[in-house]
Amino acid sequence: MRAIRVASAALLGVSALAMTAPAAQAQGDNSGFWATVRPTTVAPGEHVRLRATGCEQSVTVSSGVFDTVTIPRWRTTAWARVDRDARRGAVYEVSFYCGTFWQSVDLTIAGGRPDRPDRPDRPDRPEHPEHGVRAGEGGTLAGLDLKEIGLGAALITAALGTAYHLSRRRTDEDGS
């Protein structure tokens, strides 16, 4: 009879843990998927190396400056040739698609003047982009919310404590 109570308490604890897993997955954690283009500035007609890591399937890479490329799931890199008629000084977006996740990286075409207007205070230097590369949320600690983790740990502890208390109380009532 005691084995049934212990099994029930263990099942309750495992259920509490299982109920927290969908909430963690719902955060859309794609921190393992990373994409890069090397070099980030290239002349028309040259090759760029496309690299994507952390994807368990094939990655599709597209841009307005080269044909769509597929990185097979067992590889992490591929090469693409930039169109010879790419506009010098332009900044093109390169998009990497891994299932439902995607990231984009800027690719600058060397030569000429950039598409962005010069800064009035520094006419000799072009304006820098206002944002960095949109490459996901960061490392393994991205989106870490200590309040949510603490609340989840407290709920699990409460469920396990309640199950233990109820199993011990019933044992005492049986007169064991």
mmCIF file of C-alpha atoms in Angstrom, residues 13 16-18 37 40 50 58 64 71 77 89 99 107 110 113 118 130-131 141 161 168:
data_model
loop_
_atom_site.group_PDB
_atom_site.id
_atom_site.type_symbol
_atom_site.label_atom_id
_atom_site.label_comp_id
_atom_site.label_asym_id
_atom_site.label_seq_id
_atom_site.Cartn_x
_atom_site.Cartn_y
_atom_site.Cartn_z
ATOM 1 C CA GLY A 13 6.036 15.606 -8.955
ATOM 2 C CA ALA A 16 4.356 19.298 -12.083
ATOM 3 C CA LEU A 17 7.691 19.257 -13.921
ATOM 4 C CA ALA A 18 6.019 18.284 -17.191
ATOM 5 C CA VAL A 37 28.054 36.053 -43.538
ATOM 6 C CA THR A 40 30.403 41.384 -44.360
ATOM 7 C CA LEU A 50 27.253 31.623 -45.406
ATOM 8 C CA SER A 58 18.382 22.318 -43.866
ATOM 9 C CA GLY A 64 18.321 40.244 -53.215
ATOM 10 C CA ILE A 71 22.757 24.630 -46.496
ATOM 11 C CA THR A 77 28.432 26.390 -44.442
ATOM 12 C CA GLY A 89 27.636 51.000 -51.531
ATOM 13 C CA GLY A 99 12.080 25.911 -39.998
ATOM 14 C CA LEU A 107 25.812 42.461 -46.386
ATOM 15 C CA ALA A 110 32.054 47.576 -51.419
ATOM 16 C CA ARG A 113 28.942 55.748 -51.422
ATOM 17 C CA ASP A 118 26.107 61.369 -44.560
ATOM 18 C CA GLU A 130 21.476 52.346 -36.034
ATOM 19 C CA HIS A 131 21.159 48.711 -35.048
ATOM 20 C CA LEU A 141 21.031 32.813 -20.796
ATOM 21 C CA GLY A 161 5.825 18.924 -0.230
ATOM 22 C CA ARG A 168 2.809 10.657 5.486
#
